mmCIF file of C-alpha atoms and ligand atoms in Angstrom:
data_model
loop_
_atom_site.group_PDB
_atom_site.id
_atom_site.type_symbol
_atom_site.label_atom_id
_atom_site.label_comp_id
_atom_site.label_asym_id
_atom_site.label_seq_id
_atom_site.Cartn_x
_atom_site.Cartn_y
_atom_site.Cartn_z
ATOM 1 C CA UNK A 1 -3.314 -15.046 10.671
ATOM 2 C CA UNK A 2 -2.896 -11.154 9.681
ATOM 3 C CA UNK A 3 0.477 -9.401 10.554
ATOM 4 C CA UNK A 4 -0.262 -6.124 11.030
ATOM 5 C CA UNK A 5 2.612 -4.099 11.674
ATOM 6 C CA UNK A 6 5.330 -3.315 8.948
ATOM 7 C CA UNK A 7 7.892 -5.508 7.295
ATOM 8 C CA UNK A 8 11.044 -5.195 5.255
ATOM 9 C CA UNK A 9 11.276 -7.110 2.102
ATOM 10 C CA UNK A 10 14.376 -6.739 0.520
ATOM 11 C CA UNK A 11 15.004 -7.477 -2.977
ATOM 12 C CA UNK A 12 17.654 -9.114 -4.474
ATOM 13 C CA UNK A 13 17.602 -7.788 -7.805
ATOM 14 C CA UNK A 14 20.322 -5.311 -6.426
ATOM 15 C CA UNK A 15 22.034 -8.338 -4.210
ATOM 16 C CA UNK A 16 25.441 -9.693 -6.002
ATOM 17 C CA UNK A 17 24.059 -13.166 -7.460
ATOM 18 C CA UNK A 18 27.427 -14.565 -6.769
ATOM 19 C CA UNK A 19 26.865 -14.094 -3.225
ATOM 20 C CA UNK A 20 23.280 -14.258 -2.207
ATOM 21 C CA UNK A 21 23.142 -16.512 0.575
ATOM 22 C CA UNK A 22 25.803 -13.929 1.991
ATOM 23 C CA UNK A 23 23.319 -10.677 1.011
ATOM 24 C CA UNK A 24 20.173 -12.404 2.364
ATOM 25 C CA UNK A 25 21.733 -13.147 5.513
ATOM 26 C CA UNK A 26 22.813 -9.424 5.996
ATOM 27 C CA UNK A 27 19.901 -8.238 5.187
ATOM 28 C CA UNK A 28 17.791 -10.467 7.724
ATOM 29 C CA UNK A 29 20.458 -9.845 10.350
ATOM 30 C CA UNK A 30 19.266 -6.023 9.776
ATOM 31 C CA UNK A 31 15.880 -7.168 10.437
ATOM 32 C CA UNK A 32 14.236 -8.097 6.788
ATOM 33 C CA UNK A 33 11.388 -10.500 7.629
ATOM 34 C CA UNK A 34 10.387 -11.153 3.875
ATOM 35 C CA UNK A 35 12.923 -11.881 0.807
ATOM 36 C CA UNK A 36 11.324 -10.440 -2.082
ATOM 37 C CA UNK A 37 12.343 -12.486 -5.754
ATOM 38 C CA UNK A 38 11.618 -10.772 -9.159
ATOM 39 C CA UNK A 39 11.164 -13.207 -11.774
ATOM 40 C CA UNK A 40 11.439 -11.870 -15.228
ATOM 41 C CA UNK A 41 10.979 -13.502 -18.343
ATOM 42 C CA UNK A 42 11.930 -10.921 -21.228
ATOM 43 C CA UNK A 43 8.355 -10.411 -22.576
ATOM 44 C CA UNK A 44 6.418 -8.840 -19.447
ATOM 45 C CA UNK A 45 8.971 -6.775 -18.656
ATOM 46 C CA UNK A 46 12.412 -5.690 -20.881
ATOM 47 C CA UNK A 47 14.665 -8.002 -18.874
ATOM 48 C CA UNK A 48 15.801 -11.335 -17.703
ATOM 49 C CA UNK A 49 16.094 -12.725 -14.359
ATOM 50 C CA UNK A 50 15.754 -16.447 -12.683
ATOM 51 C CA UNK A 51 13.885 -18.928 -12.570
ATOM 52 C CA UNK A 52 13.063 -21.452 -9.971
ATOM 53 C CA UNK A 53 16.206 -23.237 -9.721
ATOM 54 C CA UNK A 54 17.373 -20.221 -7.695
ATOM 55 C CA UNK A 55 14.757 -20.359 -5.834
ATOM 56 C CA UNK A 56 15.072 -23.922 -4.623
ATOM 57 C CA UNK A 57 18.664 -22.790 -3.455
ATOM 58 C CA UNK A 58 17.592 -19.614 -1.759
ATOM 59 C CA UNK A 59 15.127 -21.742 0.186
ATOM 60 C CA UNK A 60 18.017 -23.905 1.674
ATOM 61 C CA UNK A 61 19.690 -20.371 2.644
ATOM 62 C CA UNK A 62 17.060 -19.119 4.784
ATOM 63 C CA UNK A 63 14.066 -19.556 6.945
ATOM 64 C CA UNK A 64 12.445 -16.437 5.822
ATOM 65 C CA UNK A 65 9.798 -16.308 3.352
ATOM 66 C CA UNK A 66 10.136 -15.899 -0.188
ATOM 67 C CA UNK A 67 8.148 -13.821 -1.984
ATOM 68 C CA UNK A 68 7.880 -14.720 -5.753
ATOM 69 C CA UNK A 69 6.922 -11.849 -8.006
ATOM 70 C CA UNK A 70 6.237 -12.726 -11.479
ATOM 71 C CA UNK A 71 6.888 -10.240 -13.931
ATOM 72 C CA UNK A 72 6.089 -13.239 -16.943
ATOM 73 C CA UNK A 73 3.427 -13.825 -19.367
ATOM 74 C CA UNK A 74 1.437 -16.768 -18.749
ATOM 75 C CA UNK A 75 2.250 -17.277 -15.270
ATOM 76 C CA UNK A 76 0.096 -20.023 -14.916
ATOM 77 C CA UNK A 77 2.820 -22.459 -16.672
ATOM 78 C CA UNK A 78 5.296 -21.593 -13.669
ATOM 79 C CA UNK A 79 3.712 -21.353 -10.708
ATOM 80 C CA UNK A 80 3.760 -25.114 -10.020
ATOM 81 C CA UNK A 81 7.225 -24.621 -10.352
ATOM 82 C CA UNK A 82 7.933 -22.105 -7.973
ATOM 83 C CA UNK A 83 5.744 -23.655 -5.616
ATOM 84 C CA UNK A 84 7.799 -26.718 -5.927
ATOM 85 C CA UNK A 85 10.880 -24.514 -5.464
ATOM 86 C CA UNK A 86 10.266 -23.395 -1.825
ATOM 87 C CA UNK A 87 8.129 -20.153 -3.140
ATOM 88 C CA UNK A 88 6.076 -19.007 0.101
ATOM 89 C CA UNK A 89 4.453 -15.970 -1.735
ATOM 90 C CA UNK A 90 3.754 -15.521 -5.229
ATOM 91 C CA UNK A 91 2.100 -12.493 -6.865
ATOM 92 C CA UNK A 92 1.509 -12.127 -10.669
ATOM 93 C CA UNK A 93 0.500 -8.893 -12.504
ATOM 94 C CA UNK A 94 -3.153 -8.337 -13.556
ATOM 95 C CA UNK A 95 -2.088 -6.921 -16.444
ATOM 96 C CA UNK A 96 -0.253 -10.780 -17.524
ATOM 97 C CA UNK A 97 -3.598 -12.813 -16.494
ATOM 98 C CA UNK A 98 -6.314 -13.129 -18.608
ATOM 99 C CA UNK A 99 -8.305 -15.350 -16.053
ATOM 100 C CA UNK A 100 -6.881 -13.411 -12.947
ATOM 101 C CA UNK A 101 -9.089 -15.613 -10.976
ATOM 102 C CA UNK A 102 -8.225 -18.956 -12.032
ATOM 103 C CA UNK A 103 -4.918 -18.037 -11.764
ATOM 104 C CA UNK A 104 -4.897 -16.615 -8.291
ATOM 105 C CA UNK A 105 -6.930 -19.771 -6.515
ATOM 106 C CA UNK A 106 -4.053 -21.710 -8.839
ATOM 107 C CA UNK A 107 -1.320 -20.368 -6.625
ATOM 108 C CA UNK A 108 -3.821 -20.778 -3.705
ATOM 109 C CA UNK A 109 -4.369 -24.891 -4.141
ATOM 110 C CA UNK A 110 -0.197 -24.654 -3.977
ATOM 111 C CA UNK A 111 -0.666 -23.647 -0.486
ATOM 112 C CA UNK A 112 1.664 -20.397 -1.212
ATOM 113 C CA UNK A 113 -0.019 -16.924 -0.554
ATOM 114 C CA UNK A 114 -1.850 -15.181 -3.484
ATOM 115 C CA UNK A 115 -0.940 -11.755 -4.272
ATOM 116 C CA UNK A 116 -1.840 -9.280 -6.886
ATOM 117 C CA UNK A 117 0.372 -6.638 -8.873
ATOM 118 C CA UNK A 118 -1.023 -3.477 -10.560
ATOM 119 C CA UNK A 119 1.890 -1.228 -12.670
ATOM 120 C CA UNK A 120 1.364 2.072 -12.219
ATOM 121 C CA UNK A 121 -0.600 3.072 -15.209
ATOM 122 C CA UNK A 122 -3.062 0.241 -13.731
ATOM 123 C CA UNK A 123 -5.948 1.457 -11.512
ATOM 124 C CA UNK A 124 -6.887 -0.321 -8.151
ATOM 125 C CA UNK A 125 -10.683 -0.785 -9.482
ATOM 126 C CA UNK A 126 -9.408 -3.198 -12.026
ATOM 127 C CA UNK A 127 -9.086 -5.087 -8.736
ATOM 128 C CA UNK A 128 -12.585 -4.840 -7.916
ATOM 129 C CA UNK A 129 -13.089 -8.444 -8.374
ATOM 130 C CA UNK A 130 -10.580 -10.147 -6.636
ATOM 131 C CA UNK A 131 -9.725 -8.271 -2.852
ATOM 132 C CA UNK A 132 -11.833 -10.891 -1.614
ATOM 133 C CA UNK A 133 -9.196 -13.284 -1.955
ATOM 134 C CA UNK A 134 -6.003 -12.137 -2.316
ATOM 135 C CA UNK A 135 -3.458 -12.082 0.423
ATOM 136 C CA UNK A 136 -1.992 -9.215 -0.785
ATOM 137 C CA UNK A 137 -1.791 -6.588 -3.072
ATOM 138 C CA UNK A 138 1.584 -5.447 -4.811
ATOM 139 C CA UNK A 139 1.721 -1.352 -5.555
ATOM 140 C CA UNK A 140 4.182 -0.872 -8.229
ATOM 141 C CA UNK A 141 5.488 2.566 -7.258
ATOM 142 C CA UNK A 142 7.782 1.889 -11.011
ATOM 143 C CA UNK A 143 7.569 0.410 -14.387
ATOM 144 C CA UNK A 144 8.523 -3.391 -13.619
ATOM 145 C CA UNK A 145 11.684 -4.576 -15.443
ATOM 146 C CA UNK A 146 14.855 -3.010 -13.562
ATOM 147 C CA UNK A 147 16.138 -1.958 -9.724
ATOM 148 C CA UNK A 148 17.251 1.558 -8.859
ATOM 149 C CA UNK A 149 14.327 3.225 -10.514
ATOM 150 C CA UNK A 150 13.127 7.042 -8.803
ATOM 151 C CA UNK A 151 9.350 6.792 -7.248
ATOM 152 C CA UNK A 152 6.805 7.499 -8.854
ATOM 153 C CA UNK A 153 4.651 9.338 -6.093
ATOM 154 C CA UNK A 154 1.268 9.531 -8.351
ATOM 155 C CA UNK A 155 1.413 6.174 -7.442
ATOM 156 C CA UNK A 156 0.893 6.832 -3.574
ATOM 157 C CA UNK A 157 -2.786 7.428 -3.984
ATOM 158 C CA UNK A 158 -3.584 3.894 -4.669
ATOM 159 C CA UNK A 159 -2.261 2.748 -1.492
ATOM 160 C CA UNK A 160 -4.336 4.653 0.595
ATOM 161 C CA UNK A 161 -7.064 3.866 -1.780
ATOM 162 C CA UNK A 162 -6.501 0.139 -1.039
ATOM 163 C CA UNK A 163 -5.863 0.690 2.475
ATOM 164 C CA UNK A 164 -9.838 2.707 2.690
ATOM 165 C CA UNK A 165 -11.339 -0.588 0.841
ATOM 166 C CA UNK A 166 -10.294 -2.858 2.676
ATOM 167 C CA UNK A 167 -11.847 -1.386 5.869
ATOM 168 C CA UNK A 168 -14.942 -0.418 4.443
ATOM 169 C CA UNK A 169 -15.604 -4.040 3.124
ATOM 170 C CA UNK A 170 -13.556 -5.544 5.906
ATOM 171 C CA UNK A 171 -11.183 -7.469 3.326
ATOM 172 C CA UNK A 172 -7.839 -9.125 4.786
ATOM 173 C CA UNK A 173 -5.418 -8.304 2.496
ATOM 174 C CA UNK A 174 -2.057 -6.734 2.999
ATOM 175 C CA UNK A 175 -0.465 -3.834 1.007
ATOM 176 C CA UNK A 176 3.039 -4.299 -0.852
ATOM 177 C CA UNK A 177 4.601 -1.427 -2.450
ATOM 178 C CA UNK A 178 7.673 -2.019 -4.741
ATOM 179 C CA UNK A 179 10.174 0.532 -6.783
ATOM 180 C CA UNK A 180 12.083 3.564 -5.560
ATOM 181 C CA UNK A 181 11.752 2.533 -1.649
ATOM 182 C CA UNK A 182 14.345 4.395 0.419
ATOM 183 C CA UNK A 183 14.902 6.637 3.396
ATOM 184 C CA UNK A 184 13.381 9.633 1.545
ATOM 185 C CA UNK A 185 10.524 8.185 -0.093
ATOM 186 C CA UNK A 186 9.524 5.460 2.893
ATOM 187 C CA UNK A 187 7.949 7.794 5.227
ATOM 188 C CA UNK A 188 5.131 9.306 2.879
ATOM 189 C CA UNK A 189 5.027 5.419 1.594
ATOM 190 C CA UNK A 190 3.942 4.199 5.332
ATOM 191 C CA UNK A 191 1.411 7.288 5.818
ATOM 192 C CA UNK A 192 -0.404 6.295 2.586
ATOM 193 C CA UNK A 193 -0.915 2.692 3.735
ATOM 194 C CA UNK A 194 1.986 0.592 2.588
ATOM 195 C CA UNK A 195 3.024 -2.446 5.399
ATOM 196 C CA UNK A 196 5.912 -4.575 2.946
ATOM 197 C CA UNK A 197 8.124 -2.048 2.142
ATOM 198 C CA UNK A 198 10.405 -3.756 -0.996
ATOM 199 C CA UNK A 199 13.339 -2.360 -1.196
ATOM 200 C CA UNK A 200 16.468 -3.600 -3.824
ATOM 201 C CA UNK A 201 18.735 -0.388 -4.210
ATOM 202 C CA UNK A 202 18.173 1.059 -0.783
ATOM 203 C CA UNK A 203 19.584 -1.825 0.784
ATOM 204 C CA UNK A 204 21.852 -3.613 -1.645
ATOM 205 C CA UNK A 205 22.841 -0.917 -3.709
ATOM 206 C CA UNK A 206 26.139 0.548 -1.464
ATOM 207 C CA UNK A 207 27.515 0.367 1.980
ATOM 208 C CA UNK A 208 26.409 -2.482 4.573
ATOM 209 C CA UNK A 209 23.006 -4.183 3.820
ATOM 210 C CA UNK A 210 22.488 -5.146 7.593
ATOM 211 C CA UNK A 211 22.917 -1.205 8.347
ATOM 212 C CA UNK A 212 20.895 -0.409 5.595
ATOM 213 C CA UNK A 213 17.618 -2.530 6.239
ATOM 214 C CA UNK A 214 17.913 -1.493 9.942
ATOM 215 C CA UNK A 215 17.730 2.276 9.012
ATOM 216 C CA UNK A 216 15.494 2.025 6.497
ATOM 217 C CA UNK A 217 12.558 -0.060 8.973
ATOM 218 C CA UNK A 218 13.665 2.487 11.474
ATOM 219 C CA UNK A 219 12.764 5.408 9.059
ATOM 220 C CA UNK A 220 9.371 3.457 8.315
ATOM 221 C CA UNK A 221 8.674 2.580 11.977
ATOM 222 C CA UNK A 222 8.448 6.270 13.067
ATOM 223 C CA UNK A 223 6.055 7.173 10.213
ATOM 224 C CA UNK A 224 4.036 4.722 10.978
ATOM 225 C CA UNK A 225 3.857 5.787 14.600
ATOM 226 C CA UNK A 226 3.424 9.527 13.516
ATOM 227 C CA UNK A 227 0.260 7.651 10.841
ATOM 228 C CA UNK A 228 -3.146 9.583 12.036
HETATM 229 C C1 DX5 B 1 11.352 -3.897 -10.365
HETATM 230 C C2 DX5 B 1 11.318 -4.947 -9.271
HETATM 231 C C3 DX5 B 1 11.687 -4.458 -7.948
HETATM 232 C C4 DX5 B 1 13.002 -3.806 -7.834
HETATM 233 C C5 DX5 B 1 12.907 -2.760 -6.782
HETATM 234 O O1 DX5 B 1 10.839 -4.433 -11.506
HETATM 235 O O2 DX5 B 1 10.033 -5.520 -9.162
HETATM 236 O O3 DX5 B 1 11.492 -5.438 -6.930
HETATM 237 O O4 DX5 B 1 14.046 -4.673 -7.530
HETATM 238 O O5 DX5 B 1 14.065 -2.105 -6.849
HETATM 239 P P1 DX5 B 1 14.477 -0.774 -6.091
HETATM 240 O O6 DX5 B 1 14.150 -0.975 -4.637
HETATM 241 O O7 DX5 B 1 15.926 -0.774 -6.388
HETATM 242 O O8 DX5 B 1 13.723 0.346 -6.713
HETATM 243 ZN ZN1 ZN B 2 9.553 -6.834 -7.348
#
């Protein structure tokens, strides 16, 4: 089953840890239908982050999906783990997998979504290989590793390239973009093709995360009515 129209996943990288159940709540009362996790190990990407145990306890603090992305080397080691944690989604970069597809049917035979990341030095034809069977395809509109980044809008292309693939060869996947999503950078985001808008800073960053994630799906609701 495809969803088709768009959805907020917000990230909480930019949530206080002390308080997520609290955040995530907020940010689904503003109408997130996604919670997006960034795992980072130190080695993919210049930071730390968590690990599954966090994830287990996020899963008892809401019904919405989680969405696991792995900014690790050798992803393959965790992703039983995360499964086992309550992860609904994972994605891992192509850039950490030397057998990308061993490693996406792994995630597959833990009955979680498969998704693919691409930085955004990567090109989408590095992907050639694998739209068949991903459920989704992660845009990194920054370099992975911290929240609160600005866009990178050379990075818009690749969405609508993705977006022209997939109807030409009739492929199923969904497009993710993640990095520098907020209310001036969502609506040219939606017109190139994006449909899970990931958003940390924009709507944990300052004020009222229910008010944010409402304006901010607002903002990328009209675009995508105004799409041609
Ligand atoms: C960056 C992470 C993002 C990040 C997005 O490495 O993958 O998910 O939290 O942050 P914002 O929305 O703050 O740019
Ligand atoms: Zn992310």
């Amino acid at each position: 089953m495809i969803e088709h129209s768009i959805q907020l996943a917000p990230s909480i990288l930019s949530a206080d840890f002390a308080h997520l159940a609290d955040h995530v709540g907020q940010a689904t009362a503003g109408g997130a239908s996604v919670i997006h996790v960034d795992i980072m190990d130190g080695h993919f990407v210049p930071n730390l982050t968590i690990g599954p145990p966090v994830v287990k306890s996020l899963r008892r603090s809401t019904r919405l999906p989680l969405d696991c992305h792995l900014m690790i080397e050798n992803p393959d080691q965790f992703i039983p783990d995360f499964a086992e944690a309550g992860a609904d989604w994972i994605s891992v970069h192509q850039e950490a997998c030397r057998h990308l597809n061993r490693t996406l049917n792994l995630i597959k035979q833990h009955e979680c979504r498969a998704g693919v990341v691409i930085n955004p030095a990567t090109p989408v034809e590095t992907l050639s290989e694998v739209l068949d069977i991903v459920d989704y395809v992660l845009v990194m509109s920054v370099n992975p590793g911290f929240g609160a980044q600005k866009f990178i809008p050379q990075t818009l292309h690749k969405m609508s390239k993705l977006a022209e693939i997939r109807s030409r060869k009739g492929y199923q996947f969904r497009i993710e973009v993640d990095g520098g999503v907020a209310l001036d950078t969502v609506a040219e985001i939606v017109r190139a093709g994006a449909e899970i808008l990931v958003a940390g800073n924009a709507v944990f960053g300052k004020g009222d995360a229910k008010a944010n994630a409402q304006a901010l799906l607002d903002a990328a609701r009209s675009a995508s009515l105004q799409k041609v």
